GROMACS .gro file of C-alpha atoms in nm:
model
  277
    1UNK     CA    1  -1.150  -0.130   7.772
    2UNK     CA    2  -1.255   0.235   7.687
    3UNK     CA    3  -1.028   0.449   7.497
    4UNK     CA    4  -1.063   0.823   7.614
    5UNK     CA    5  -1.074   1.136   7.421
    6UNK     CA    6  -1.328   1.321   7.196
    7UNK     CA    7  -1.131   1.605   7.036
    8UNK     CA    8  -0.881   1.565   6.754
    9UNK     CA    9  -0.685   1.734   6.475
   10UNK     CA   10  -0.489   1.550   6.206
   11UNK     CA   11  -0.464   1.458   5.842
   12UNK     CA   12  -0.716   1.267   5.631
   13UNK     CA   13  -0.561   0.940   5.520
   14UNK     CA   14  -0.868   0.759   5.406
   15UNK     CA   15  -1.231   0.820   5.334
   16UNK     CA   16  -1.537   0.631   5.237
   17UNK     CA   17  -1.711   0.657   4.878
   18UNK     CA   18  -1.984   0.893   5.010
   19UNK     CA   19  -1.729   1.142   5.156
   20UNK     CA   20  -1.752   1.461   4.929
   21UNK     CA   21  -1.632   1.752   5.162
   22UNK     CA   22  -1.286   1.611   5.224
   23UNK     CA   23  -0.971   1.485   5.031
   24UNK     CA   24  -0.680   1.272   5.133
   25UNK     CA   25  -0.422   1.487   5.279
   26UNK     CA   26  -0.661   1.768   5.407
   27UNK     CA   27  -0.594   1.899   5.762
   28UNK     CA   28  -0.890   1.861   5.983
   29UNK     CA   29  -1.029   1.890   6.315
   30UNK     CA   30  -1.343   1.781   6.509
   31UNK     CA   31  -1.520   1.644   6.815
   32UNK     CA   32  -1.593   1.284   6.731
   33UNK     CA   33  -1.877   1.254   6.974
   34UNK     CA   34  -2.193   1.103   6.778
   35UNK     CA   35  -2.494   1.108   7.029
   36UNK     CA   36  -2.701   0.935   6.746
   37UNK     CA   37  -2.523   0.612   6.826
   38UNK     CA   38  -2.393   0.564   6.451
   39UNK     CA   39  -2.026   0.538   6.546
   40UNK     CA   40  -1.880   0.626   6.883
   41UNK     CA   41  -1.848   0.902   7.138
   42UNK     CA   42  -1.475   0.852   7.263
   43UNK     CA   43  -1.148   0.706   7.141
   44UNK     CA   44  -0.920   0.987   7.002
   45UNK     CA   45  -0.625   0.870   7.227
   46UNK     CA   46  -0.519   0.645   6.942
   47UNK     CA   47  -0.277   0.647   6.630
   48UNK     CA   48  -0.596   0.672   6.396
   49UNK     CA   49  -0.955   0.769   6.433
   50UNK     CA   50  -1.257   0.716   6.199
   51UNK     CA   51  -1.536   0.975   6.235
   52UNK     CA   52  -1.849   1.065   6.028
   53UNK     CA   53  -1.802   1.344   5.777
   54UNK     CA   54  -2.083   1.561   5.909
   55UNK     CA   55  -1.863   1.602   6.236
   56UNK     CA   56  -1.547   1.724   6.061
   57UNK     CA   57  -1.423   2.060   5.968
   58UNK     CA   58  -1.121   2.191   5.777
   59UNK     CA   59  -0.859   2.318   6.019
   60UNK     CA   60  -0.829   2.686   6.028
   61UNK     CA   61  -0.503   2.778   5.841
   62UNK     CA   62  -0.359   2.994   6.126
   63UNK     CA   63  -0.395   2.723   6.397
   64UNK     CA   64  -0.123   2.456   6.480
   65UNK     CA   65  -0.259   2.096   6.527
   66UNK     CA   66  -0.231   2.147   6.900
   67UNK     CA   67  -0.441   2.458   6.897
   68UNK     CA   68  -0.705   2.314   6.673
   69UNK     CA   69  -0.757   2.010   6.874
   70UNK     CA   70  -0.828   2.223   7.186
   71UNK     CA   71  -1.138   2.393   7.037
   72UNK     CA   72  -1.417   2.167   6.906
   73UNK     CA   73  -1.579   2.017   7.226
   74UNK     CA   74  -1.522   2.354   7.419
   75UNK     CA   75  -1.633   2.588   7.160
   76UNK     CA   76  -1.935   2.368   7.061
   77UNK     CA   77  -2.032   2.344   7.422
   78UNK     CA   78  -1.984   2.731   7.470
   79UNK     CA   79  -2.214   2.799   7.152
   80UNK     CA   80  -2.470   2.562   7.283
   81UNK     CA   81  -2.518   2.774   7.594
   82UNK     CA   82  -2.573   3.096   7.405
   83UNK     CA   83  -2.834   2.916   7.179
   84UNK     CA   84  -3.004   2.750   7.466
   85UNK     CA   85  -3.047   3.078   7.650
   86UNK     CA   86  -3.139   3.254   7.326
   87UNK     CA   87  -2.877   3.528   7.379
   88UNK     CA   88  -2.957   3.853   7.217
   89UNK     CA   89  -2.726   4.118   7.066
   90UNK     CA   90  -2.641   4.401   7.304
   91UNK     CA   91  -2.735   4.198   7.613
   92UNK     CA   92  -2.504   4.207   7.932
   93UNK     CA   93  -2.366   3.876   8.033
   94UNK     CA   94  -2.185   3.744   8.364
   95UNK     CA   95  -1.961   3.447   8.305
   96UNK     CA   96  -1.873   3.220   8.601
   97UNK     CA   97  -1.533   3.057   8.530
   98UNK     CA   98  -1.372   3.268   8.259
   99UNK     CA   99  -1.040   3.099   8.265
  100UNK     CA  100  -1.126   2.748   8.211
  101UNK     CA  101  -1.156   2.554   7.882
  102UNK     CA  102  -1.511   2.652   7.807
  103UNK     CA  103  -1.505   2.978   7.989
  104UNK     CA  104  -1.219   3.128   7.784
  105UNK     CA  105  -1.427   3.071   7.483
  106UNK     CA  106  -1.744   3.197   7.619
  107UNK     CA  107  -1.585   3.543   7.698
  108UNK     CA  108  -1.444   3.570   7.354
  109UNK     CA  109  -1.767   3.460   7.179
  110UNK     CA  110  -1.979   3.694   7.386
  111UNK     CA  111  -1.756   3.978   7.308
  112UNK     CA  112  -1.659   3.912   6.934
  113UNK     CA  113  -1.940   3.674   6.779
  114UNK     CA  114  -2.267   3.752   6.979
  115UNK     CA  115  -2.219   4.125   7.045
  116UNK     CA  116  -2.271   4.141   7.412
  117UNK     CA  117  -2.300   4.506   7.556
  118UNK     CA  118  -2.095   4.421   7.851
  119UNK     CA  119  -1.889   4.105   7.945
  120UNK     CA  120  -1.817   4.022   8.314
  121UNK     CA  121  -1.625   3.724   8.423
  122UNK     CA  122  -1.497   3.554   8.744
  123UNK     CA  123  -1.157   3.417   8.801
  124UNK     CA  124  -0.887   3.384   9.068
  125UNK     CA  125  -0.628   3.627   9.136
  126UNK     CA  126  -0.358   3.502   8.923
  127UNK     CA  127  -0.570   3.494   8.596
  128UNK     CA  128  -0.735   3.839   8.635
  129UNK     CA  129  -0.530   3.985   8.351
  130UNK     CA  130  -0.554   3.679   8.142
  131UNK     CA  131  -0.926   3.695   8.130
  132UNK     CA  132  -0.913   4.054   8.061
  133UNK     CA  133  -0.694   3.992   7.771
  134UNK     CA  134  -0.955   3.761   7.619
  135UNK     CA  135  -1.198   4.057   7.584
  136UNK     CA  136  -1.379   4.068   7.922
  137UNK     CA  137  -1.468   4.434   8.012
  138UNK     CA  138  -1.462   4.358   8.388
  139UNK     CA  139  -1.291   4.062   8.568
  140UNK     CA  140  -1.410   3.968   8.927
  141UNK     CA  141  -1.170   3.800   9.140
  142UNK     CA  142  -1.384   3.556   9.339
  143UNK     CA  143  -1.134   3.523   9.611
  144UNK     CA  144  -1.192   3.878   9.694
  145UNK     CA  145  -1.548   3.955   9.607
  146UNK     CA  146  -1.861   3.755   9.654
  147UNK     CA  147  -2.154   3.738   9.424
  148UNK     CA  148  -2.360   3.939   9.676
  149UNK     CA  149  -2.132   4.221   9.647
  150UNK     CA  150  -2.162   4.264   9.271
  151UNK     CA  151  -2.380   4.578   9.259
  152UNK     CA  152  -2.508   4.520   8.884
  153UNK     CA  153  -2.772   4.269   8.757
  154UNK     CA  154  -2.729   4.109   8.421
  155UNK     CA  155  -2.926   4.006   8.114
  156UNK     CA  156  -2.772   3.673   8.093
  157UNK     CA  157  -2.587   3.441   8.340
  158UNK     CA  158  -2.346   3.183   8.198
  159UNK     CA  159  -2.213   2.943   8.465
  160UNK     CA  160  -1.935   2.718   8.327
  161UNK     CA  161  -1.842   2.559   8.673
  162UNK     CA  162  -2.193   2.446   8.811
  163UNK     CA  163  -2.211   2.729   9.087
  164UNK     CA  164  -2.553   2.876   9.001
  165UNK     CA  165  -2.687   2.795   9.333
  166UNK     CA  166  -2.479   3.078   9.457
  167UNK     CA  167  -2.413   3.283   9.130
  168UNK     CA  168  -2.788   3.332   9.043
  169UNK     CA  169  -2.795   3.639   9.253
  170UNK     CA  170  -2.624   3.847   8.969
  171UNK     CA  171  -2.908   3.765   8.720
  172UNK     CA  172  -3.200   3.993   8.649
  173UNK     CA  173  -3.524   3.841   8.760
  174UNK     CA  174  -3.620   3.707   8.407
  175UNK     CA  175  -3.259   3.659   8.290
  176UNK     CA  176  -3.171   3.321   8.139
  177UNK     CA  177  -2.936   3.103   8.379
  178UNK     CA  178  -2.721   2.856   8.183
  179UNK     CA  179  -2.542   2.577   8.350
  180UNK     CA  180  -2.322   2.330   8.148
  181UNK     CA  181  -2.282   2.102   8.447
  182UNK     CA  182  -2.556   1.837   8.537
  183UNK     CA  183  -2.755   1.852   8.726
  184UNK     CA  184  -2.813   2.241   8.744
  185UNK     CA  185  -2.773   2.350   9.121
  186UNK     CA  186  -3.039   2.617   9.103
  187UNK     CA  187  -3.408   2.571   9.011
  188UNK     CA  188  -3.404   2.859   8.758
  189UNK     CA  189  -3.106   2.727   8.582
  190UNK     CA  190  -3.131   2.552   8.227
  191UNK     CA  191  -2.892   2.284   8.153
  192UNK     CA  192  -2.688   2.322   7.810
  193UNK     CA  193  -2.594   1.998   7.670
  194UNK     CA  194  -2.404   1.974   7.330
  195UNK     CA  195  -2.481   1.969   6.942
  196UNK     CA  196  -2.205   1.831   6.772
  197UNK     CA  197  -2.143   1.905   6.403
  198UNK     CA  198  -1.868   2.040   6.163
  199UNK     CA  199  -2.091   2.316   6.052
  200UNK     CA  200  -2.064   2.502   6.380
  201UNK     CA  201  -1.686   2.487   6.341
  202UNK     CA  202  -1.705   2.619   5.992
  203UNK     CA  203  -1.915   2.916   6.096
  204UNK     CA  204  -1.643   3.029   6.324
  205UNK     CA  205  -1.370   2.992   6.066
  206UNK     CA  206  -1.345   3.376   5.968
  207UNK     CA  207  -1.333   3.465   6.352
  208UNK     CA  208  -1.048   3.215   6.403
  209UNK     CA  209  -0.853   3.301   6.111
  210UNK     CA  210  -0.900   3.682   6.172
  211UNK     CA  211  -0.772   3.633   6.526
  212UNK     CA  212  -1.089   3.749   6.694
  213UNK     CA  213  -1.142   3.391   6.844
  214UNK     CA  214  -0.819   3.235   6.974
  215UNK     CA  215  -0.746   2.896   7.096
  216UNK     CA  216  -0.607   2.882   7.454
  217UNK     CA  217  -0.387   2.611   7.560
  218UNK     CA  218  -0.276   2.560   7.915
  219UNK     CA  219   0.095   2.649   7.943
  220UNK     CA  220   0.176   2.301   8.061
  221UNK     CA  221   0.042   2.160   7.719
  222UNK     CA  222   0.088   1.976   7.503
  223UNK     CA  223   0.156   1.666   7.695
  224UNK     CA  224   0.335   1.372   7.510
  225UNK     CA  225   0.163   1.047   7.485
  226UNK     CA  226   0.394   0.898   7.749
  227UNK     CA  227   0.255   1.156   8.001
  228UNK     CA  228  -0.130   1.100   7.944
  229UNK     CA  229  -0.191   0.995   8.308
  230UNK     CA  230  -0.009   1.307   8.430
  231UNK     CA  231  -0.212   1.526   8.186
  232UNK     CA  232  -0.538   1.393   8.338
  233UNK     CA  233  -0.414   1.428   8.700
  234UNK     CA  234  -0.338   1.796   8.617
  235UNK     CA  235  -0.680   1.851   8.453
  236UNK     CA  236  -0.841   1.713   8.785
  237UNK     CA  237  -0.663   1.974   8.993
  238UNK     CA  238  -0.882   2.244   8.848
  239UNK     CA  239  -0.584   2.466   8.786
  240UNK     CA  240  -0.577   2.467   8.410
  241UNK     CA  241  -0.571   2.769   8.222
  242UNK     CA  242  -0.745   2.696   7.898
  243UNK     CA  243  -0.741   2.356   7.737
  244UNK     CA  244  -0.496   2.067   7.839
  245UNK     CA  245  -0.380   1.886   7.519
  246UNK     CA  246  -0.209   1.569   7.444
  247UNK     CA  247   0.013   1.560   7.139
  248UNK     CA  248   0.148   1.223   6.992
  249UNK     CA  249   0.401   1.412   6.824
  250UNK     CA  250   0.480   1.785   6.758
  251UNK     CA  251   0.316   1.927   6.419
  252UNK     CA  252   0.668   2.060   6.346
  253UNK     CA  253   0.786   1.720   6.291
  254UNK     CA  254   0.467   1.562   6.152
  255UNK     CA  255   0.547   1.225   5.997
  256UNK     CA  256   0.460   1.141   5.641
  257UNK     CA  257   0.110   0.962   5.615
  258UNK     CA  258   0.008   0.639   5.422
  259UNK     CA  259  -0.326   0.674   5.251
  260UNK     CA  260  -0.548   0.392   5.330
  261UNK     CA  261  -0.864   0.317   5.133
  262UNK     CA  262  -0.985  -0.034   5.200
  263UNK     CA  263  -1.307  -0.130   5.357
  264UNK     CA  264  -1.409   0.216   5.478
  265UNK     CA  265  -1.783   0.288   5.536
  266UNK     CA  266  -1.940   0.540   5.286
  267UNK     CA  267  -1.966   0.831   5.507
  268UNK     CA  268  -1.643   0.805   5.725
  269UNK     CA  269  -1.341   0.996   5.726
  270UNK     CA  270  -1.001   0.847   5.867
  271UNK     CA  271  -0.770   1.065   6.010
  272UNK     CA  272  -0.424   1.019   6.135
  273UNK     CA  273  -0.387   1.238   6.451
  274UNK     CA  274  -0.123   1.481   6.552
  275UNK     CA  275  -0.290   1.594   6.863
  276UNK     CA  276  -0.579   1.514   7.085
  277UNK     CA  277  -0.759   1.642   7.400
   0.00000   0.00000   0.00000
């Protein structure tokens, strides 16, 4: 049996002897995926989760547990695309899919973290104003305007939905084309995978706590544990706006935790979850 889920936010209730960055009672969040094979890549849909210290970061003080759990995988994926394409300050960027879990963060990072000169993103009609509110200078309604009808060419193309076989036409001749889906649908596109580490989350802390980078949760979230299947069904419709979050119990009624210290590997943090993606 596979337990799904890779994002979590919770409270540290146990730690190994080699853990130095966190204390019992700390509020933390992370993406537990470990591609080095040392622990596991899934499993946050459970009461407790064990994770390597290097993957964990302290939860930003201004975020609820539900907001915090929506960020790690999506924001680490978003950052990786900018790094893979060697994005440079003052470049213009065209973002395909500006309203999704990753797209909402790509828009914000481009505007507030990477210093893009112009941020253009696509979405559907009901979400145009929403994507503008995230910082996009121009939002293109893909139901009304085709890529071929966009008059400008851009320094950087970031495709979050795997449509670069069509969207490539808005990129300049030598512009990087980043695709976060596999396999990329155009020969020029470069697949951007994922680097998971708590350090990336720590770098973003000032931007999150200042409000420049916001967690975006779909209005239907959080789903309770009893509606996990419904949450996944909704996610598969492609209609989500931001991230779909599952919460075992609301952070407003966070239960008391019981520290556990027995038989924990040296570099492992054990957290009681409040929310998972």
